[in-house]
Coordinates of C-alpha atoms in Angstrom, one line a residue:
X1 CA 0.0 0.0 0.0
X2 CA 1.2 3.3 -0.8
X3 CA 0.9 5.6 1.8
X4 CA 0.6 9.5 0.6
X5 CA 0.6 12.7 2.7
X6 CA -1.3 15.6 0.8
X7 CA 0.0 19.2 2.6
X8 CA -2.7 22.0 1.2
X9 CA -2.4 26.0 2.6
X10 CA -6.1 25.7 4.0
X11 CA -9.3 23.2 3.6
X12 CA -11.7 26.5 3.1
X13 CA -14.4 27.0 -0.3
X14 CA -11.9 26.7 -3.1
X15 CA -12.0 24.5 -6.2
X16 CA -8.6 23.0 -4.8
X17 CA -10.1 22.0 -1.7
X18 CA -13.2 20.2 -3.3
X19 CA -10.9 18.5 -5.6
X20 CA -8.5 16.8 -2.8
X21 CA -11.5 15.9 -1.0
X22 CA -13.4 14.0 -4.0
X23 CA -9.6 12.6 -4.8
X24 CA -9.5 11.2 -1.4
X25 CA -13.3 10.3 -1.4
X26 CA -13.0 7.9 -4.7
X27 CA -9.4 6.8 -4.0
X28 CA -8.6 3.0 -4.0
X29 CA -8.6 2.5 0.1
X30 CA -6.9 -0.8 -0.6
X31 CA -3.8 1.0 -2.4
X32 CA -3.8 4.0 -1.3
X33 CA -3.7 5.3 2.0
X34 CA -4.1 9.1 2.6
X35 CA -3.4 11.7 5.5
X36 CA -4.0 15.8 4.9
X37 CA -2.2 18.5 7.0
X38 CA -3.8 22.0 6.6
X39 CA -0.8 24.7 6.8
X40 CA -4.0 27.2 8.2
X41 CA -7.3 25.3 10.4
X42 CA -9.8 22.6 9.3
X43 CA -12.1 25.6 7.1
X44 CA -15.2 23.6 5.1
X45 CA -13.6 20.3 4.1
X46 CA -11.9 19.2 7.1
X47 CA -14.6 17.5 9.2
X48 CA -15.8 16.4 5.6
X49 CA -12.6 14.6 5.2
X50 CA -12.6 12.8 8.7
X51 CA -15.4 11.4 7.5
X52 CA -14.1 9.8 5.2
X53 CA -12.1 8.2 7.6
X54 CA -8.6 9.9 6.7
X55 CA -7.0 11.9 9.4
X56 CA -6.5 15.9 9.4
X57 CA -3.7 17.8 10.7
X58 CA -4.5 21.6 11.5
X59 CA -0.7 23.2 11.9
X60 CA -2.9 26.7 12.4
X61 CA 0.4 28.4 10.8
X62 CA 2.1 31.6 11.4
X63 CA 4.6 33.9 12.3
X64 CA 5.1 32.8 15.5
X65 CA 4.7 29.0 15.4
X66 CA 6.6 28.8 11.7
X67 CA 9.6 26.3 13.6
X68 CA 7.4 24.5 15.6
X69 CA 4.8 24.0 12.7
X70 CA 7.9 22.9 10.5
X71 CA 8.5 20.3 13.0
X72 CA 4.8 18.9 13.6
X73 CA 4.9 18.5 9.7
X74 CA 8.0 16.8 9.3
X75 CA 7.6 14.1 12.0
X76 CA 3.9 13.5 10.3
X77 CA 5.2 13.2 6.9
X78 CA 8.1 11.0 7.8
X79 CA 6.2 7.8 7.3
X80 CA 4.6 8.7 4.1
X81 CA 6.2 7.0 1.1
X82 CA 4.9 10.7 -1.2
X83 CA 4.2 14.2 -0.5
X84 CA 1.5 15.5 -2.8
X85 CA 0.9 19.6 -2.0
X86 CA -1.6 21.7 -3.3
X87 CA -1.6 25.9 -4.0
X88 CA 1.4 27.6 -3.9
X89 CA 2.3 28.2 -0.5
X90 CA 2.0 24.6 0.4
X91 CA 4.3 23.6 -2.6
X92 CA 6.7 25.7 -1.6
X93 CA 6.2 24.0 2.4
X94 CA 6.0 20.9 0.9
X95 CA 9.5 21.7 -1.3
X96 CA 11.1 22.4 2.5
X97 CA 10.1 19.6 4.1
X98 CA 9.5 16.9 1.2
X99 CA 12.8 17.8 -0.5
X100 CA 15.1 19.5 1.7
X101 CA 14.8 17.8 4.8
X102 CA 13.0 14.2 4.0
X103 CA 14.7 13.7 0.6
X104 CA 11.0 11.8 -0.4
X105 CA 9.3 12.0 -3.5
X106 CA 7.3 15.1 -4.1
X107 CA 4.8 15.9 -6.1
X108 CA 2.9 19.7 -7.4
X109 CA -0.8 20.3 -7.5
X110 CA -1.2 23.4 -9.6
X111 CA -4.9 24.4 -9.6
X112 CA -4.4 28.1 -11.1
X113 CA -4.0 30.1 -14.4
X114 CA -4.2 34.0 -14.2
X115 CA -0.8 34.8 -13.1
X116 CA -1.3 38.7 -14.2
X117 CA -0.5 41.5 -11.6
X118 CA -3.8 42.9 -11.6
X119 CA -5.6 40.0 -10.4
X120 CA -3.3 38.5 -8.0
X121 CA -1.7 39.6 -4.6
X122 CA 2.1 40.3 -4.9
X123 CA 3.0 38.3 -2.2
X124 CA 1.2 35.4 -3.9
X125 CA 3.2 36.2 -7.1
X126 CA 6.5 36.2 -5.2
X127 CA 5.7 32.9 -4.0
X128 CA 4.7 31.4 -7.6
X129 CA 8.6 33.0 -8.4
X130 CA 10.4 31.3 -5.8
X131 CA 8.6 28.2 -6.8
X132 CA 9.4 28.5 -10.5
X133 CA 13.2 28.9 -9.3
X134 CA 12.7 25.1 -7.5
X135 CA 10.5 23.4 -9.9
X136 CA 12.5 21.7 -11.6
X137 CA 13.8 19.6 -8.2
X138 CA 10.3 18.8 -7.7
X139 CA 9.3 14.9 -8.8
X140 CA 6.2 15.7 -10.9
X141 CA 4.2 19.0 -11.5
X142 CA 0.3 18.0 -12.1
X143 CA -1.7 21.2 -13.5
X144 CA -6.1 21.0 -13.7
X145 CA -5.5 22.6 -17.0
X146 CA -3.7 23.0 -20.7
X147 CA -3.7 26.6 -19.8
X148 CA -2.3 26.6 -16.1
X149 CA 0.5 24.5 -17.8
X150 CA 1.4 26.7 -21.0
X151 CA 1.1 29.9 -18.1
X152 CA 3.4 28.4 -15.7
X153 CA 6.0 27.6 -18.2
X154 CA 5.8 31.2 -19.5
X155 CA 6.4 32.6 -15.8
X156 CA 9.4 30.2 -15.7
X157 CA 8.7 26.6 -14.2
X158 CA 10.3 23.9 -15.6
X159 CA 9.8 20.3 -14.7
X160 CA 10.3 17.7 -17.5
X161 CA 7.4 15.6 -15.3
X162 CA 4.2 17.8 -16.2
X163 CA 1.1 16.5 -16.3
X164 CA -2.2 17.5 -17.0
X165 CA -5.2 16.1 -15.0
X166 CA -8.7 17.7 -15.3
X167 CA -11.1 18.6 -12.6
X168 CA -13.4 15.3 -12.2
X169 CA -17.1 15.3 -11.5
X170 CA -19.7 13.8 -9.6
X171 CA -22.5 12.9 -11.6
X172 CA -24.4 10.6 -9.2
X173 CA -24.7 13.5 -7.1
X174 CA -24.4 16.3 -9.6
X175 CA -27.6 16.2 -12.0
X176 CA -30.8 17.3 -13.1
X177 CA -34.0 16.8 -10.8
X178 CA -37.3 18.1 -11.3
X179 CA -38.5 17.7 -7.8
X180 CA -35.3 20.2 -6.5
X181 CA -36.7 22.3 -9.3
X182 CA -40.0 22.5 -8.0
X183 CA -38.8 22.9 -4.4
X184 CA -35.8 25.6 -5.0
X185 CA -38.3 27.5 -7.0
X186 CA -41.1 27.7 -4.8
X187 CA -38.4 28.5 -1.9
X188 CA -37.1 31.5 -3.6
X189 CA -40.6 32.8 -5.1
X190 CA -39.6 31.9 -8.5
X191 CA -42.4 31.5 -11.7
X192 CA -42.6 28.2 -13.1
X193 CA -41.9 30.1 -16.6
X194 CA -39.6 32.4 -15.4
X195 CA -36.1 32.1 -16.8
X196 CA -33.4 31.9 -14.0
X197 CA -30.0 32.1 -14.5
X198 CA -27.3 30.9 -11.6
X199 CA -23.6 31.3 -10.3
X200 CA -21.6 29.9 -8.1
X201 CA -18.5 30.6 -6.8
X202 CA -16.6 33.0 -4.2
X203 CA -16.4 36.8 -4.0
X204 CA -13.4 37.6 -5.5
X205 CA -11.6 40.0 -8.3
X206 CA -10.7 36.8 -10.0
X207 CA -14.8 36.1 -11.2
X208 CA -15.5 39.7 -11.8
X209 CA -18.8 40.2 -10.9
X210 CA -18.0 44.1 -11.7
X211 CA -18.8 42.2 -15.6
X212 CA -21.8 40.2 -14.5
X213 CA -23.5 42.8 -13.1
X214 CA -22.8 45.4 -15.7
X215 CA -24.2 42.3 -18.3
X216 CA -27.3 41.9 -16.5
X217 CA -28.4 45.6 -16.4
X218 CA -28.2 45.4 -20.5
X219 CA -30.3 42.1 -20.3
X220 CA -32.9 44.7 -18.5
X221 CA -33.6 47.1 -21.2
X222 CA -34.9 43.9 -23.3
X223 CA -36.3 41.5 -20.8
X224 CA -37.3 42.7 -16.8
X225 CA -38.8 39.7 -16.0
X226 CA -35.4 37.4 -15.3
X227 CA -34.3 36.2 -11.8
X228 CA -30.0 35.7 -11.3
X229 CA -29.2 33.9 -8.4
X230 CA -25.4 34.2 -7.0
X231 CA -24.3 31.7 -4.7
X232 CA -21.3 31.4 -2.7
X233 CA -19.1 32.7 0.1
X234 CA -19.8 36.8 0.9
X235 CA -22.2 36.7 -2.2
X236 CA -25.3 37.7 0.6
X237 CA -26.7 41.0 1.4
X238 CA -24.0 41.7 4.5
X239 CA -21.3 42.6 0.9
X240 CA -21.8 45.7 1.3
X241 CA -19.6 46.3 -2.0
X242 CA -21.7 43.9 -3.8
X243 CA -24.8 46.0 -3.1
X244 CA -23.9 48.7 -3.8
X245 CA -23.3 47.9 -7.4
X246 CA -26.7 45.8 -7.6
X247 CA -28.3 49.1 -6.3
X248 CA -26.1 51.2 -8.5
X249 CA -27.1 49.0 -11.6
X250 CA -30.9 48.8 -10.3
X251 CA -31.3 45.2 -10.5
X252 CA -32.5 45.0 -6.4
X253 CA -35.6 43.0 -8.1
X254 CA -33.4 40.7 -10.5
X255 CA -31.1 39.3 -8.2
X256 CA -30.8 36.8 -5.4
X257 CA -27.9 36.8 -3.0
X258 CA -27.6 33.6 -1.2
X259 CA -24.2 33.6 0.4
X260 CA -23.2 30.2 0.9
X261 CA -25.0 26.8 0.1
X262 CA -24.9 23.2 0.4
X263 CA -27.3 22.3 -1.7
X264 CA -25.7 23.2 -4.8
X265 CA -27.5 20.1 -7.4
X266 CA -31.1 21.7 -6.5
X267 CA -30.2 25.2 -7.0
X268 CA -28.7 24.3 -10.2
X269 CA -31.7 22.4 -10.9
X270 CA -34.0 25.1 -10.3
X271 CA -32.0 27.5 -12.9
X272 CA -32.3 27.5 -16.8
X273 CA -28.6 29.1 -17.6
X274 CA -25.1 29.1 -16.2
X275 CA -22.9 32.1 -16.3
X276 CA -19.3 32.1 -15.4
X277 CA -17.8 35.5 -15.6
X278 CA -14.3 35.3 -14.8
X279 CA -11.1 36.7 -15.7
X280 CA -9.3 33.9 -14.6
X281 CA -9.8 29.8 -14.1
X282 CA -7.8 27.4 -14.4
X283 CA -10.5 24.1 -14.6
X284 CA -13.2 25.4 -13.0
X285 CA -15.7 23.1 -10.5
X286 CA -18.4 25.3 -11.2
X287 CA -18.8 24.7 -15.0
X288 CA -18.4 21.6 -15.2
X289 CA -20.9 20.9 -11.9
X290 CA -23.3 23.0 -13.6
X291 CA -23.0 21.3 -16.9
X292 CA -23.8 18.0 -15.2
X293 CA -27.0 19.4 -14.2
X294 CA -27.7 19.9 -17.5
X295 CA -27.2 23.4 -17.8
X296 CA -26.3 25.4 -20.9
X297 CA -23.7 27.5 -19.9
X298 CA -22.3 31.0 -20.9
X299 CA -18.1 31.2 -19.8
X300 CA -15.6 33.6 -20.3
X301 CA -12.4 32.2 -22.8
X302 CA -10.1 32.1 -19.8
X303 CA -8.5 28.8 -18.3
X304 CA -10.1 25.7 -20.1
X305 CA -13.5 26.8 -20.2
X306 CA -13.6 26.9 -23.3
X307 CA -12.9 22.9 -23.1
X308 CA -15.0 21.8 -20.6
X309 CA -18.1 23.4 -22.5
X310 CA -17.1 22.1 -25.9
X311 CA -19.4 22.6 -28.3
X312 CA -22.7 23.0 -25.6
X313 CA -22.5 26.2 -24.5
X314 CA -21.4 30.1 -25.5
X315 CA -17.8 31.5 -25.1
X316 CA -17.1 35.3 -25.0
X317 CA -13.9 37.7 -24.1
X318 CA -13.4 38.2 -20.1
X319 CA -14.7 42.3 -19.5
X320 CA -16.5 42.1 -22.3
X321 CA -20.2 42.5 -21.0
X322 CA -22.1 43.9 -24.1
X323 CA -21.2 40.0 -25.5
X324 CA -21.6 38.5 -22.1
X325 CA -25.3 39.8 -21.9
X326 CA -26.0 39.4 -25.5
X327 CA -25.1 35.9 -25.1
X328 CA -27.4 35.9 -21.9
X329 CA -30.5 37.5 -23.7
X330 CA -30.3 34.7 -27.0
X331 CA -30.6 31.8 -23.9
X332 CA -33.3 33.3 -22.7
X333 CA -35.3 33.6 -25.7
X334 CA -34.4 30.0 -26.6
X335 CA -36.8 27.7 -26.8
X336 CA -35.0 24.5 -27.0
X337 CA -32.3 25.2 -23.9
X338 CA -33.0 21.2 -22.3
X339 CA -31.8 20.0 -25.6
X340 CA -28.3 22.2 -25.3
X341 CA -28.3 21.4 -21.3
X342 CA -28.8 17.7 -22.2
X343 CA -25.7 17.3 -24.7
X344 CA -23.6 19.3 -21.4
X345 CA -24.1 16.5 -19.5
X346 CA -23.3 13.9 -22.0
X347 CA -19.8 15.6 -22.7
X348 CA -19.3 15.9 -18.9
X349 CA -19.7 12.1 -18.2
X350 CA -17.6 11.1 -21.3
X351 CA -14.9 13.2 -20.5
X352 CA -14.6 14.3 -16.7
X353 CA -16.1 11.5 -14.2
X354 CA -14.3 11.6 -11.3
X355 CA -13.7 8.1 -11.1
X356 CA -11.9 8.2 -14.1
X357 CA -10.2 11.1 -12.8
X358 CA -9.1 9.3 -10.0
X359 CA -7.4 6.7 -11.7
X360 CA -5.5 9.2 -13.5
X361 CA -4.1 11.0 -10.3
X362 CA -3.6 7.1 -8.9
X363 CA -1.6 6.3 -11.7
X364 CA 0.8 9.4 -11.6
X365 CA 1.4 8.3 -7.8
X366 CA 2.3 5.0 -9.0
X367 CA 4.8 5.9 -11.7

């Protein structure tokens, strides 16, 4: 059995931390036995991962405990026959202990592509340089996308073991129900004919809302009668900055803030369009979740999107909300949108079940 010790910076809302828990979820147990240490505190997916039977460590890092946290981590990780870290911080952690110290096998989870100034923190970008400097001592570098890959090379990382390995999904848990259609709808005073469109996601400058909402007050002047419903973490009515440009854009009436949620499936049920309006993704969770609910879906060309939708749903230019809304406004006068939300799903399960997923990240541990 090989025994694997994942270090991540935090377990909080992320698409990293939903993928390392449906990795762990679907692993072979009889294989492959897995341990997480969090550099930060349990967030979202740590109780959800004990669970699932596999310990959490919480090193609650920081200035003052840096040594001592270094230490915790090194006598966990001694036993572990591979290091597998995911986001930057815990790469460069995991470099440290996994290379430095522990000489063991270590591998790179990269789950992001936008490496431009104005849409990340500096001291996040000084940490993707240090770890371009070191890449090429790491064992393998996986990246969720084509794009995170051709980006990271360009800012420097070199590492003759890169891999690509899409974002898998769950489609026994991830589809279309008409009961959760009826339900969500009737929860959030919606019209049986009313077309609703839906995202999901975080508040953050990387999925420019500034776009969406800008979008959605064009889709006014030619249809009043829509309903958008944002769902996420800080995407409620205590973002102050969020309503203010609802207010500022008078959409009050057309949007529903719903902060956080767990039942994700029914709420994408209960919509008719998915809009992803991001200036940067690598493989986005969203999209593809979405898609496996049979939703046609409206992306900006950034990351893989562009990918993952194929040939079901409508690409436009990141900032550019005249197309974004024009794409909006054609889905909602068409007719035939189950037809396009049908073939989403079909390219989702023939390309990005995460059980085959699985097998993919199993067999780079084995190599």
């Amino acid at each position: 059995m090989k025994r694997i010790i994942h270090i991540i910076t935090g377990l909080g809302s992320g698409g990293a931390e939903h993928m390392l828990y449906k990795l762990l979820k679907y692993s072979d147990k009889d294989k492959y036995y897995h341990e997480v240490i969090s550099l930060l505190d349990e967030g979202i997916y740590g109780k959800k991962i004990e669970k699932l039977g596999i310990r959490v460590h919480c090193l609650k890092l920081n200035k003052k405990n840096l040594v001592t946290s270094l230490i915790k981590a090194i006598s966990i990780s001694r036993n572990f026959d591979l290091i597998d870290t995911w986001l930057y911080h815990a790469d460069l952690f995991g470099f440290i202990i996994g290379k430095i110290l522990l000489r063991k096998k270590l591998i790179w989870n990269v789950r992001h592509s936008n490496l431009d100034k104005q849409a990340n923190k500096s001291t996040t970008l000084k940490i993707v340089k240090m770890n371009s400097i070191i890449s090429r001592f790491v064992d393998c570098i996986t990246y969720n996308s084509n794009k995170a890959l051709e980006n990271h090379i360009k800012f420097g990382y070199k590492n003759k073991n890169s891999v690509v390995i899409p974002n898998g999904f769950e489609l026994d848990k991830f589809k279309f129900k008409f009961e959760s259609r009826i339900k969500i709808r009737e929860e959030l005073g919606l019209k049986e004919d009313q077309k609703v469109i839906i995202t999901v996601g975080r508040w953050d400058v990387q999925k420019d809302y500034y776009t969406l909402i800008k979008a959605l007050s064009e889709v006014k002047k030619y249809n009043k009668d829509f309903k958008m419903i944002m769902c996420g973490t800080n995407l409620d009515y205590s973002n102050k900055e969020l309503t203010r440009l609802i207010d500022e854009y008078e959409l009050k009436d057309n949007i529903i803030l719903l902060g956080r949620r767990e039942d994700i499936p029914d709420l994408l049920s209960a919509a008719d369009i998915y809009v992803s309006s991001s200036l940067g993704e690598s493989f986005s969770n969203s999209i593809g979740e979405a898609m496996a609910c049979e939703l046609p879906c409206i992306v900006t060309d950034v990351g893989d999107s562009r990918v993952i939708i194929g040939d079901t749903g409508k690409v436009v230019e990141a900032k550019d909300y005249k197309a974004l809304s024009n794409s909006i406004l054609k889905y909602i006068n068409e007719f035939n949108l189950r037809s396009v939300g049908e073939k989403a799903r079909i390219r989702i399960k023939e390309n990005y079940d995460i059980k085959f997923t699985t097998k993919l990240f199993e067999s780079n541990y084995y190599k």
